[in-house]
Amino acid sequence: MDRTVRTVEDVLALLDGLFASESEASRLATGDGKGFWDRFYADRSRPVPFFVSKPDENLAAYLDQGLIAPGRALDLGCGPGRNALYLASHGFEVDAVDLSPVAVAWGEDRAQKAGVDVRFLCGDAFALPPAELSGPYDLVVDSGCFHHLAPHRRVSYLALLDRVLAPGGHLALTSFAAGEGGTGSELTDADLYRERELQGGLAYTPESLRWIFSDLGEVELRRMREEPSESALFGVTFLWAALFRRDAALPTSGDAHPAHDRA
């Protein structure tokens, strides 16, 4: 008989196991698993829209409108690095992290060919030591990582933001949209645990995103704009595009802050 729970992280790890596949021991509930994403990115010639090295249209718009400015940036779930490369080419100092070594290798190849400097990290962003993701970051970019997290890992996600996002810094998020024209599972959080299946990603309403990120100020929350195939930007309407800002008066990580109670 094992008694494995002593800390909050033990509870989160236990819940991760509810989503683990018996046929794939390495599967992680903090996404669809390393093995899944390695296979997903293995064939670089697949006609997947976001395989093309184009930045998200909303990210480019934020920069064009002066809503964000060059500084330190973290790209969470960076994949082959399309947003990381764009930011690096526009003066940002970029760290980019992904669970899949296949995706990271592709990103490193792209960065070398483009002649830009991106620091790629391979691993679970929630498990990497603070020295690897030290922050503070002026911008955290998440294009498709958050909606692949099991509900309990929102706790880890918010704790990571609390630790690494600089006062006055921004979170640029894209996630599956619920409702007409959206995609992703609309099961309740409780039903996801009953089904023990993330169903390819979770859909969110604007209200749910505002509630989850209520410690941050909303700058913009809209549907991503559709971009034609010949565009230099990536855009599809089944995603929300959101920009949140951390209060400039908030203390940095290590100081007392109520949000630390989450993890």
XYZ file of N, CA and C in Angstrom:
789
model
N 0.848 -1.202 0.000
C 0.000 0.000 0.000
C 0.873 1.237 0.000
N 0.665 2.106 -1.005
C 1.469 3.323 -1.114
C 0.639 4.537 -0.723
N 1.243 5.436 0.040
C 0.661 6.736 0.350
C 1.611 7.767 -0.260
N 1.240 8.276 -1.428
C 2.194 9.066 -2.209
C 1.984 10.564 -2.113
N 0.903 11.007 -1.479
C 0.572 12.432 -1.479
C 1.005 13.098 -0.194
N 1.890 14.063 -0.334
C 2.312 14.893 0.798
C 2.234 16.376 0.465
N 2.479 16.724 -0.821
C 2.506 18.116 -1.248
C 1.471 18.352 -2.344
N 1.263 19.625 -2.666
C 0.370 19.974 -3.774
C 0.870 19.345 -5.067
N 2.182 19.346 -5.282
C 2.726 18.757 -6.509
C 2.447 17.262 -6.561
N 2.434 16.590 -5.404
C 2.063 15.172 -5.375
C 0.619 14.975 -5.838
N -0.266 15.888 -5.436
C -1.660 15.818 -5.869
C -1.760 16.006 -7.380
N -1.021 16.990 -7.903
C -1.053 17.258 -9.343
C -0.523 16.057 -10.126
N 0.545 15.458 -9.631
C 1.108 14.286 -10.297
C 0.124 13.114 -10.271
N -0.585 12.958 -9.145
C -1.592 11.905 -9.045
C -2.697 12.118 -10.072
N -3.141 13.369 -10.229
C -4.177 13.681 -11.216
C -3.655 13.506 -12.647
N -2.379 13.816 -12.864
C -1.787 13.538 -14.179
C -2.006 12.085 -14.571
N -1.847 11.206 -13.591
C -1.955 9.781 -13.858
C -3.332 9.347 -14.317
N -4.365 10.129 -13.991
C -5.711 9.788 -14.436
C -5.839 9.864 -15.954
N -4.994 10.688 -16.576
C -5.031 10.863 -18.022
C -3.966 10.046 -18.737
N -3.195 9.264 -17.985
C -2.117 8.499 -18.599
C -2.676 7.342 -19.405
N -2.072 7.113 -20.575
C -2.482 6.005 -21.435
C -1.740 4.746 -21.026
N -2.466 3.660 -20.884
C -1.821 2.395 -20.538
C -0.891 1.920 -21.638
N -1.162 2.348 -22.870
C -0.348 1.907 -24.005
C 0.864 2.793 -24.238
N 0.947 3.876 -23.496
C 2.071 4.792 -23.679
C 2.504 5.307 -22.323
N 3.462 4.630 -21.737
C 3.867 4.934 -20.365
C 4.418 6.341 -20.219
N 4.961 6.893 -21.302
C 5.570 8.221 -21.213
C 4.568 9.341 -21.408
N 3.296 8.999 -21.642
C 2.286 10.022 -21.885
C 2.146 10.913 -20.653
N 2.012 12.212 -20.872
C 1.882 13.159 -19.771
C 0.538 13.857 -19.854
N -0.067 14.107 -18.733
C -1.338 14.819 -18.721
C -1.143 16.318 -18.863
N 0.093 16.786 -18.821
C 0.346 18.196 -19.038
C 0.418 18.500 -20.522
N -0.356 17.787 -21.298
C -0.383 17.939 -22.739
C -0.756 16.591 -23.327
N -0.520 16.382 -24.580
C -0.811 15.096 -25.190
C 0.372 14.148 -25.101
N 1.441 14.567 -24.473
C 2.568 13.682 -24.221
C 3.711 13.851 -25.185
N 4.918 13.644 -24.686
C 6.129 13.786 -25.482
C 6.089 12.901 -26.732
N 5.688 11.625 -26.551
C 5.649 10.713 -27.684
C 4.693 11.176 -28.764
N 3.525 11.678 -28.355
C 2.544 12.176 -29.326
C 3.140 13.309 -30.145
N 3.751 14.294 -29.461
C 4.261 15.474 -30.172
C 5.504 15.144 -30.994
N 6.308 14.200 -30.532
C 7.444 13.768 -31.356
C 6.958 13.203 -32.685
N 5.929 12.368 -32.627
C 5.372 11.818 -33.866
C 4.713 12.904 -34.709
N 4.060 13.834 -34.053
C 3.352 14.903 -34.751
C 4.307 15.756 -35.585
N 5.478 16.060 -35.012
C 6.432 16.940 -35.679
C 7.475 16.188 -36.509
N 7.408 14.864 -36.550
C 8.466 14.082 -37.199
C 8.554 14.346 -38.701
N 7.417 14.532 -39.361
C 7.399 14.780 -40.808
C 7.189 16.270 -41.050
N 8.259 16.971 -41.360
C 8.187 18.420 -41.522
C 7.440 18.848 -42.780
N 7.200 17.899 -43.686
C 6.530 18.225 -44.952
C 5.012 18.108 -44.868
N 4.480 17.689 -43.732
C 3.029 17.541 -43.595
C 2.333 18.881 -43.813
N 1.169 18.868 -44.493
C 0.452 20.123 -44.770
C -0.340 20.626 -43.571
N 0.364 20.880 -42.486
C -0.260 21.409 -41.278
C -0.103 22.936 -41.321
N -1.184 23.706 -41.217
C -1.085 25.165 -41.392
C -0.034 25.835 -40.523
N 0.060 25.414 -39.253
C 1.014 26.102 -38.375
C 2.415 25.486 -38.418
N 2.663 24.574 -39.355
C 4.040 24.131 -39.595
C 4.818 25.195 -40.365
N 4.119 26.046 -41.107
C 4.778 27.105 -41.864
C 5.340 28.131 -40.892
N 6.521 28.616 -41.172
C 7.194 29.532 -40.242
C 6.625 30.946 -40.350
N 5.413 31.102 -39.820
C 4.726 32.397 -39.804
C 4.319 32.721 -38.377
N 4.447 33.959 -37.946
C 3.995 34.317 -36.603
C 2.484 34.477 -36.566
N 1.915 34.356 -35.387
C 0.491 34.619 -35.202
C 0.170 36.059 -35.567
N -0.968 36.257 -36.243
C -1.324 37.606 -36.680
C -1.510 38.548 -35.502
N -2.049 38.040 -34.395
C -2.265 38.902 -33.237
C -0.948 39.340 -32.606
N 0.051 38.441 -32.605
C 1.350 38.797 -32.039
C 1.988 39.920 -32.851
N 1.919 39.791 -34.177
C 2.448 40.847 -35.041
C 1.684 42.154 -34.825
N 0.351 42.058 -34.634
C -0.461 43.257 -34.424
C -0.094 43.952 -33.117
N 0.155 43.170 -32.062
C 0.534 43.780 -30.786
C 1.815 44.597 -30.934
N 2.754 44.056 -31.678
C 4.027 44.756 -31.873
C 3.812 45.995 -32.745
N 3.048 45.852 -33.817
C 2.787 46.978 -34.717
C 2.053 48.119 -34.004
N 1.152 47.762 -33.096
C 0.353 48.763 -32.383
C 1.057 49.343 -31.165
N 2.261 48.826 -30.849
C 2.992 49.316 -29.698
C 2.471 48.797 -28.372
N 1.660 47.747 -28.402
C 1.151 47.172 -27.157
C 2.226 46.374 -26.435
N 3.165 45.827 -27.186
C 4.335 45.168 -26.606
C 5.574 45.773 -27.245
N 6.697 45.671 -26.559
C 7.956 46.229 -27.055
C 9.069 45.225 -26.791
N 10.144 45.270 -27.575
C 11.244 44.315 -27.378
C 11.731 44.270 -25.938
N 12.001 43.064 -25.481
C 12.497 42.803 -24.136
C 12.776 41.321 -24.041
N 12.695 40.771 -22.843
C 12.868 39.326 -22.662
C 11.533 38.628 -22.899
N 11.564 37.550 -23.682
C 10.333 36.830 -24.014
C 10.506 35.345 -23.766
N 9.410 34.705 -23.365
C 9.352 33.259 -23.180
C 8.235 32.725 -24.055
N 8.558 31.756 -24.919
C 7.571 31.099 -25.771
C 7.294 29.718 -25.185
N 6.089 29.532 -24.614
C 5.697 28.277 -23.977
C 5.078 27.346 -25.003
N 5.552 26.098 -25.056
C 5.055 25.169 -26.061
C 5.358 25.683 -27.445
N 6.623 25.991 -27.674
C 7.050 26.748 -28.859
C 6.949 25.969 -30.153
N 6.848 24.613 -30.090
C 6.866 23.836 -31.325
C 8.137 24.114 -32.109
N 8.028 24.243 -33.437
C 9.222 24.521 -34.253
C 9.669 25.979 -34.222
N 9.068 26.779 -33.339
C 9.618 28.098 -33.056
C 9.183 29.235 -33.941
N 8.040 29.138 -34.614
C 7.675 30.197 -35.554
C 7.493 31.551 -34.870
N 6.852 31.586 -33.698
C 6.710 32.854 -32.976
C 8.010 33.291 -32.320
N 8.782 32.327 -31.843
C 10.073 32.658 -31.215
C 11.002 33.314 -32.218
N 11.052 32.769 -33.436
C 11.920 33.350 -34.469
C 11.471 34.758 -34.829
N 10.159 34.956 -34.922
C 9.634 36.286 -35.244
C 10.048 37.298 -34.178
N 9.883 36.929 -32.915
C 10.245 37.854 -31.838
C 11.740 38.148 -31.835
N 12.550 37.104 -32.026
C 14.002 37.310 -32.051
C 14.407 38.234 -33.186
N 13.733 38.126 -34.320
C 14.050 38.984 -35.469
C 13.599 40.423 -35.251
N 12.781 40.644 -34.217
C 12.312 42.003 -33.909
C 12.884 42.521 -32.590
N 14.025 41.995 -32.211
C 14.766 42.582 -31.109
C 14.523 41.999 -29.739
N 13.732 40.939 -29.636
C 13.498 40.306 -28.346
C 14.620 39.318 -28.021
N 14.911 39.174 -26.739
C 15.783 38.107 -26.240
C 14.862 36.952 -25.851
N 14.920 35.841 -26.590
C 13.875 34.828 -26.513
C 14.380 33.512 -25.937
N 13.647 33.014 -24.936
C 13.743 31.627 -24.493
C 12.507 30.910 -25.014
N 12.681 29.691 -25.543
C 11.565 28.934 -26.094
C 11.634 27.510 -25.572
N 10.522 27.015 -25.031
C 10.522 25.696 -24.400
C 9.427 24.826 -24.999
N 9.740 23.550 -25.209
C 8.753 22.598 -25.688
C 9.069 21.231 -25.115
N 8.008 20.433 -24.937
C 8.148 19.079 -24.404
C 8.838 18.140 -25.389
N 8.719 18.426 -26.686
C 9.191 17.513 -27.732
C 10.591 17.855 -28.229
N 11.556 16.946 -28.088
C 12.891 17.198 -28.652
C 12.869 17.276 -30.180
N 11.916 16.610 -30.823
C 11.808 16.696 -32.282
C 11.416 18.118 -32.692
N 10.464 18.711 -31.993
C 10.060 20.088 -32.279
C 11.193 21.062 -31.998
N 11.882 20.862 -30.883
C 12.986 21.759 -30.516
C 14.108 21.695 -31.550
N 14.429 20.493 -32.023
C 15.474 20.346 -33.048
C 15.089 21.081 -34.327
N 13.824 21.011 -34.693
C 13.345 21.723 -35.876
C 13.465 23.235 -35.657
N 13.093 23.696 -34.487
C 13.218 25.114 -34.176
C 14.656 25.591 -34.225
N 15.559 24.782 -33.703
C 16.975 25.154 -33.737
C 17.486 25.237 -35.178
N 17.041 24.312 -36.028
C 17.417 24.358 -37.444
C 16.906 25.626 -38.093
N 15.673 25.978 -37.809
C 15.089 27.186 -38.383
C 15.836 28.450 -37.924
N 16.159 28.493 -36.642
C 16.854 29.663 -36.109
C 18.221 29.826 -36.756
N 18.922 28.715 -36.934
C 20.235 28.767 -37.571
C 20.123 29.267 -39.007
N 19.148 28.763 -39.745
C 18.973 29.181 -41.135
C 18.550 30.637 -41.239
N 17.747 31.089 -40.270
C 17.277 32.477 -40.285
C 18.298 33.447 -39.717
N 19.331 32.927 -39.076
C 20.358 33.786 -38.499
C 19.891 34.572 -37.293
N 18.973 33.971 -36.507
C 18.496 34.633 -35.298
C 18.881 33.800 -34.085
N 18.950 34.452 -32.944
C 19.385 33.803 -31.711
C 18.185 33.530 -30.821
N 17.849 32.259 -30.657
C 16.795 31.831 -29.749
C 17.377 30.761 -28.840
N 17.143 30.879 -27.556
C 17.592 29.864 -26.601
C 16.473 28.835 -26.435
N 16.650 27.677 -27.070
C 15.650 26.623 -27.003
C 15.916 25.711 -25.805
N 14.841 25.333 -25.126
C 14.905 24.423 -23.990
C 13.924 23.287 -24.230
N 14.335 22.068 -23.934
C 13.468 20.915 -24.109
C 13.067 20.371 -22.742
N 11.766 20.286 -22.505
C 11.294 19.742 -21.246
C 9.935 20.289 -20.880
N 9.423 19.822 -19.752
C 8.162 20.288 -19.195
C 8.423 21.622 -18.497
N 7.798 22.676 -18.967
C 8.045 24.010 -18.409
C 7.758 24.076 -16.917
N 6.829 23.213 -16.444
C 6.488 23.237 -15.023
C 7.530 22.519 -14.170
N 8.348 21.696 -14.799
C 9.327 20.900 -14.060
C 10.746 21.419 -14.215
N 10.982 22.305 -15.186
C 12.330 22.843 -15.366
C 12.731 23.652 -14.142
N 13.984 23.565 -13.713
C 14.417 24.315 -12.535
C 14.368 25.812 -12.788
N 14.155 26.607 -11.740
C 14.084 28.059 -11.899
C 15.294 28.655 -12.614
N 16.458 28.028 -12.478
C 17.643 28.547 -13.163
C 17.501 28.479 -14.678
N 16.683 27.527 -15.186
C 16.471 27.396 -16.624
C 15.456 28.408 -17.139
N 14.392 28.631 -16.372
C 13.376 29.626 -16.723
C 13.358 30.670 -15.615
N 14.379 31.476 -15.607
C 14.613 32.355 -14.466
C 13.723 33.588 -14.466
N 13.378 34.102 -15.661
C 12.642 35.352 -15.696
C 13.498 36.479 -15.128
N 12.927 37.648 -14.899
C 11.554 37.957 -15.305
C 11.465 38.180 -16.812
N 10.326 37.794 -17.391
C 10.078 37.974 -18.809
C 9.082 39.116 -19.012
N 9.389 39.961 -19.967
C 8.477 41.059 -20.301
C 7.286 40.552 -21.109
N 7.461 39.410 -21.760
C 6.402 38.841 -22.584
C 6.454 37.326 -22.478
N 5.303 36.718 -22.205
C 5.142 35.273 -22.296
C 4.169 34.998 -23.431
N 4.596 34.200 -24.389
C 3.770 33.851 -25.547
C 3.345 32.395 -25.420
N 2.061 32.153 -25.627
C 1.536 30.793 -25.601
C 0.577 30.654 -26.772
N 1.028 29.969 -27.805
C 0.183 29.727 -28.970
C -0.152 28.241 -29.037
N -1.123 27.834 -28.227
C -1.595 26.459 -28.297
C -1.098 25.510 -27.232
N -0.435 26.019 -26.191
C -0.014 25.150 -25.085
C -1.119 25.040 -24.030
N -1.657 26.163 -23.621
C -2.617 26.211 -22.516
C -3.811 25.298 -22.755
N -4.349 25.271 -23.976
C -5.571 24.493 -24.197
C -5.305 22.986 -24.253
N -4.054 22.570 -24.172
C -3.739 21.135 -24.078
C -3.467 20.688 -22.638
N -3.691 21.563 -21.680
C -3.443 21.214 -20.281
C -4.691 20.657 -19.628
N -4.504 19.638 -18.813
C -5.599 19.168 -17.968
C -5.962 20.266 -16.972
N -7.214 20.310 -16.504
C -7.644 21.412 -15.633
C -6.748 21.659 -14.430
N -6.278 20.590 -13.775
C -5.477 20.803 -12.573
C -4.137 21.464 -12.882
N -3.664 21.349 -14.130
C -2.376 21.951 -14.474
C -2.481 23.456 -14.737
N -3.706 23.986 -14.705
C -3.835 25.451 -14.715
C -3.196 26.029 -13.459
N -3.228 25.257 -12.387
C -2.582 25.687 -11.142
C -1.088 25.884 -11.380
N -0.458 24.910 -12.027
C 0.970 25.009 -12.334
C 1.241 26.153 -13.293
N 0.357 26.327 -14.261
C 0.517 27.373 -15.271
C 0.491 28.766 -14.626
N -0.510 28.989 -13.771
C -0.627 30.290 -13.113
C 0.538 30.537 -12.157
N 0.999 29.481 -11.493
C 2.154 29.623 -10.603
C 3.408 29.976 -11.395
N 3.572 29.375 -12.586
C 4.708 29.700 -13.438
C 4.644 31.155 -13.878
N 3.467 31.627 -14.310
C 3.320 33.024 -14.690
C 3.649 33.939 -13.519
N 3.157 33.573 -12.358
C 3.403 34.391 -11.171
C 4.888 34.520 -10.874
N 5.625 33.455 -11.179
C 7.061 33.468 -10.893
C 7.869 34.206 -11.946
N 7.495 34.063 -13.232
C 8.402 34.538 -14.286
C 7.945 35.793 -15.009
N 6.660 36.164 -14.926
C 6.193 37.324 -15.673
C 6.513 38.601 -14.910
N 7.218 39.493 -15.564
C 7.658 40.730 -14.926
C 6.472 41.639 -14.624
N 6.546 42.438 -13.568
C 5.547 43.483 -13.367
C 5.456 44.355 -14.620
N 4.240 44.578 -15.093
C 4.055 45.319 -16.326
C 4.205 44.472 -17.571
N 4.538 43.176 -17.391
C 4.720 42.277 -18.522
C 3.401 41.767 -19.067
N 3.463 41.160 -20.251
C 2.264 40.709 -20.950
C 2.264 39.198 -21.194
N 1.059 38.632 -21.200
C 0.822 37.276 -21.666
C 0.049 37.367 -22.970
N 0.629 36.841 -24.051
C -0.050 36.756 -25.344
C -0.471 35.308 -25.541
N -1.778 35.066 -25.540
C -2.324 33.715 -25.496
C -3.246 33.475 -26.679
N -3.101 32.315 -27.309
C -4.127 31.839 -28.227
C -4.611 30.491 -27.721
N -5.930 30.279 -27.783
C -6.491 29.024 -27.284
C -7.764 28.707 -28.047
N -8.156 27.415 -28.007
C -9.367 26.971 -28.688
C -10.580 27.748 -28.184
N -11.421 28.152 -29.132
C -12.622 28.911 -28.801
C -13.832 27.997 -28.730
N -14.619 28.164 -27.674
C -15.882 27.448 -27.573
C -16.938 28.169 -28.400
N -18.019 27.460 -28.694
C -19.125 28.086 -29.388
C -19.060 27.920 -30.884
N -19.919 28.645 -31.572
C -20.041 28.541 -33.020
C -18.710 28.841 -33.711
N -18.298 27.921 -34.570
C -17.051 28.113 -35.300
C -15.812 27.798 -34.489
N -15.993 27.358 -33.248
C -14.845 27.046 -32.410
C -14.442 25.587 -32.554
N -13.494 25.187 -31.730
C -13.062 23.791 -31.746
C -12.594 23.433 -30.334
N -12.279 22.184 -30.130
C -11.873 21.729 -28.805
C -13.056 21.217 -28.006
N -12.748 20.463 -26.954
C -13.776 19.861 -26.125
C -14.467 20.908 -25.257
N -15.798 20.795 -25.169
C -16.567 21.683 -24.302
C -17.116 20.946 -23.088
N -16.569 19.763 -22.803
C -16.942 19.060 -21.574
C -16.559 19.904 -20.364
N -17.333 19.770 -19.295
C -16.967 20.447 -18.058
C -15.671 19.851 -17.506
N -15.026 20.593 -16.630
C -13.807 20.069 -16.000
C -14.086 18.743 -15.310
N -15.200 18.660 -14.584
C -15.527 17.421 -13.871
C -15.693 16.258 -14.841
N -16.349 16.499 -15.972
C -16.562 15.425 -16.944
C -15.257 14.978 -17.598
N -14.313 15.877 -17.747
C -13.008 15.479 -18.287
C -12.349 14.433 -17.400
N -12.500 14.586 -16.089
C -11.920 13.599 -15.171
C -12.720 12.294 -15.195
N -14.010 12.396 -15.410
C -14.814 11.173 -15.524
C -14.438 10.405 -16.785
N -14.202 11.134 -17.869
C -13.842 10.506 -19.141
C -12.361 10.133 -19.195
N -11.535 10.808 -18.393
C -10.075 10.600 -18.388
C -9.484 10.772 -19.789
N -9.928 11.803 -20.461
C -9.492 12.052 -21.832
C -9.595 13.543 -22.117
N -8.506 14.135 -22.625
C -8.499 15.570 -22.926
C -9.102 15.882 -24.291
N -9.385 14.849 -25.084
C -10.119 14.989 -26.336
C -9.462 15.963 -27.314
N -8.141 15.989 -27.343
C -7.432 16.802 -28.322
C -7.298 18.262 -27.971
N -7.751 18.656 -26.794
C -7.630 20.052 -26.389
C -8.948 20.587 -25.866
N -8.881 21.599 -25.019
C -10.053 22.136 -24.342
C -10.456 23.481 -24.923
N -11.757 23.641 -25.142
C -12.283 24.923 -25.610
C -12.574 25.825 -24.413
N -12.452 27.125 -24.642
C -12.704 28.113 -23.594
C -13.647 29.194 -24.104
N -14.432 29.734 -23.195
C -15.228 30.923 -23.482
C -14.425 32.146 -23.056
N -14.781 33.332 -23.558
C -14.098 34.539 -23.070
C -14.225 34.703 -21.559
N -15.411 34.353 -21.028
C -15.628 34.500 -19.583
C -14.717 33.582 -18.788
N -14.505 32.353 -19.275
C -13.638 31.436 -18.545
C -12.189 31.904 -18.584
N -11.749 32.432 -19.709
C -10.377 32.950 -19.791
C -10.204 34.156 -18.874
N -11.193 35.028 -18.847
C -11.104 36.208 -17.968
C -11.053 35.794 -16.509
N -11.815 34.739 -16.156
C -11.824 34.277 -14.768
C -10.501 33.623 -14.407
N -9.998 32.743 -15.270
C -8.737 32.048 -14.990
C -7.588 33.044 -14.847
N -7.552 34.051 -15.711
C -6.457 35.019 -15.692
C -6.864 36.334 -15.027
N -7.729 36.222 -14.020
C -8.262 37.424 -13.367
C -7.222 38.193 -12.569
N -6.073 37.593 -12.295
C -4.997 38.335 -11.636
C -4.285 39.280 -12.606
N -4.577 39.147 -13.899
C -3.970 39.988 -14.923
C -5.030 40.916 -15.505
N -4.598 42.031 -16.048
C -5.514 42.960 -16.690
C -5.702 42.602 -18.159
N -6.922 42.670 -18.637
C -7.215 42.367 -20.037
C -6.896 43.571 -20.916
N -6.064 43.356 -21.912
C -5.775 44.379 -22.910
C -6.646 44.148 -24.142
N -6.749 42.891 -24.560
C -7.551 42.542 -25.723
C -7.941 41.075 -25.638
N -9.162 40.760 -26.076
C -9.612 39.378 -26.184
C -10.594 39.317 -27.344
N -10.199 38.604 -28.402
C -10.993 38.557 -29.626
C -10.725 37.249 -30.355
N -11.512 36.994 -31.378
C -11.204 35.883 -32.262
C -9.962 36.224 -33.087
N -9.109 35.233 -33.290
C -7.993 35.424 -34.205
C -8.560 35.690 -35.599
N -7.896 36.545 -36.341
C -8.345 36.875 -37.686
C -7.850 35.837 -38.689
N -8.712 35.495 -39.625
C -8.345 34.561 -40.687
C -7.315 35.200 -41.603
N -6.252 34.458 -41.894
C -5.221 34.917 -42.811
C -5.167 33.974 -44.010
N -5.120 34.507 -45.226
C -5.029 33.638 -46.405
C -3.692 32.924 -46.456
N -3.633 31.855 -47.232
C -2.428 31.022 -47.281
C -1.207 31.805 -47.747
N -1.418 32.829 -48.570
C -0.281 33.596 -49.080
C 0.181 34.686 -48.110
N -0.526 34.854 -46.999
C -0.152 35.867 -46.020
C 1.156 35.502 -45.328
N 1.864 36.505 -44.851
C 3.079 36.292 -44.071
C 2.769 35.992 -42.616
N 1.473 35.984 -42.268
C 1.040 35.757 -40.895
C 0.137 34.533 -40.817
N 0.058 33.947 -39.613
C -0.823 32.805 -39.360
C -2.071 33.302 -38.653
N -3.235 32.875 -39.141
C -4.472 33.251 -38.487
C -5.614 32.332 -38.847
N -6.321 31.817 -37.827
C -7.507 30.978 -38.009
C -8.556 31.432 -36.998
N -9.817 31.371 -37.376
C -10.850 31.965 -36.543
C -11.345 31.070 -35.416
N -10.872 29.822 -35.349
C -11.341 28.962 -34.256
C -10.511 29.138 -32.981
N -9.650 30.138 -32.955
C -8.839 30.422 -31.773
C -9.206 31.786 -31.198
N -9.127 31.870 -29.858
C -9.139 33.186 -29.215
C -7.731 33.757 -29.267
N -7.646 35.053 -29.423
C -6.380 35.768 -29.305
C -6.532 36.740 -28.142
N -5.708 36.567 -27.128
C -5.851 37.371 -25.916
C -4.513 37.979 -25.522
N -4.565 39.192 -25.026
C -3.387 39.846 -24.457
C -3.764 40.326 -23.065
N -3.024 39.826 -22.068
C -3.222 40.214 -20.680
C -1.956 40.899 -20.177
N -2.124 41.787 -19.198
C -0.984 42.540 -18.657
C -0.948 42.411 -17.143
N 0.246 42.147 -16.648
C 0.418 42.092 -15.203
C 0.569 43.497 -14.654
N -0.060 43.734 -13.522
C 0.011 45.039 -12.872
C 1.458 45.395 -12.595
N 1.861 46.590 -12.991
C 3.252 47.010 -12.804
C 3.617 47.160 -11.338
N 2.614 47.273 -10.466
C 2.885 47.464 -9.044
C 3.051 46.160 -8.292
N 2.790 45.013 -8.963
C 2.895 43.746 -8.259
C 4.342 43.416 -7.926
N 4.584 42.742 -6.789
C 5.948 42.345 -6.440
C 6.466 41.279 -7.370
N 7.775 41.181 -7.491
C 8.393 40.140 -8.297
C 8.437 38.842 -7.519
N 8.751 37.738 -8.207
C 8.812 36.428 -7.567
C 9.780 36.450 -6.395
N 9.360 35.791 -5.329
C 10.196 35.742 -4.135
C 9.647 36.646 -3.043
N 8.863 37.695 -3.448
C 8.193 38.531 -2.475
C 6.851 37.904 -2.130
N 6.258 38.368 -1.043
C 4.959 37.830 -0.652
C 3.914 38.190 -1.692
N 3.109 37.208 -2.109
C 2.069 37.447 -3.099
C 1.021 36.355 -2.957
N -0.270 36.743 -2.895
C -1.314 35.752 -2.657
C -1.344 34.632 -3.680
N -0.937 34.932 -4.929
C -1.032 33.905 -5.978
C -0.133 32.702 -5.715
N 0.858 32.868 -4.826
C 1.725 31.747 -4.532
C 0.968 30.630 -3.814
N -0.219 30.937 -3.288
C -0.994 29.910 -2.598
C -1.524 28.871 -3.576
N -1.436 29.144 -4.900
C -1.970 28.202 -5.855
C -1.140 26.927 -5.956
N 0.136 26.993 -5.663
C 0.992 25.824 -5.918
C 1.801 25.484 -4.690
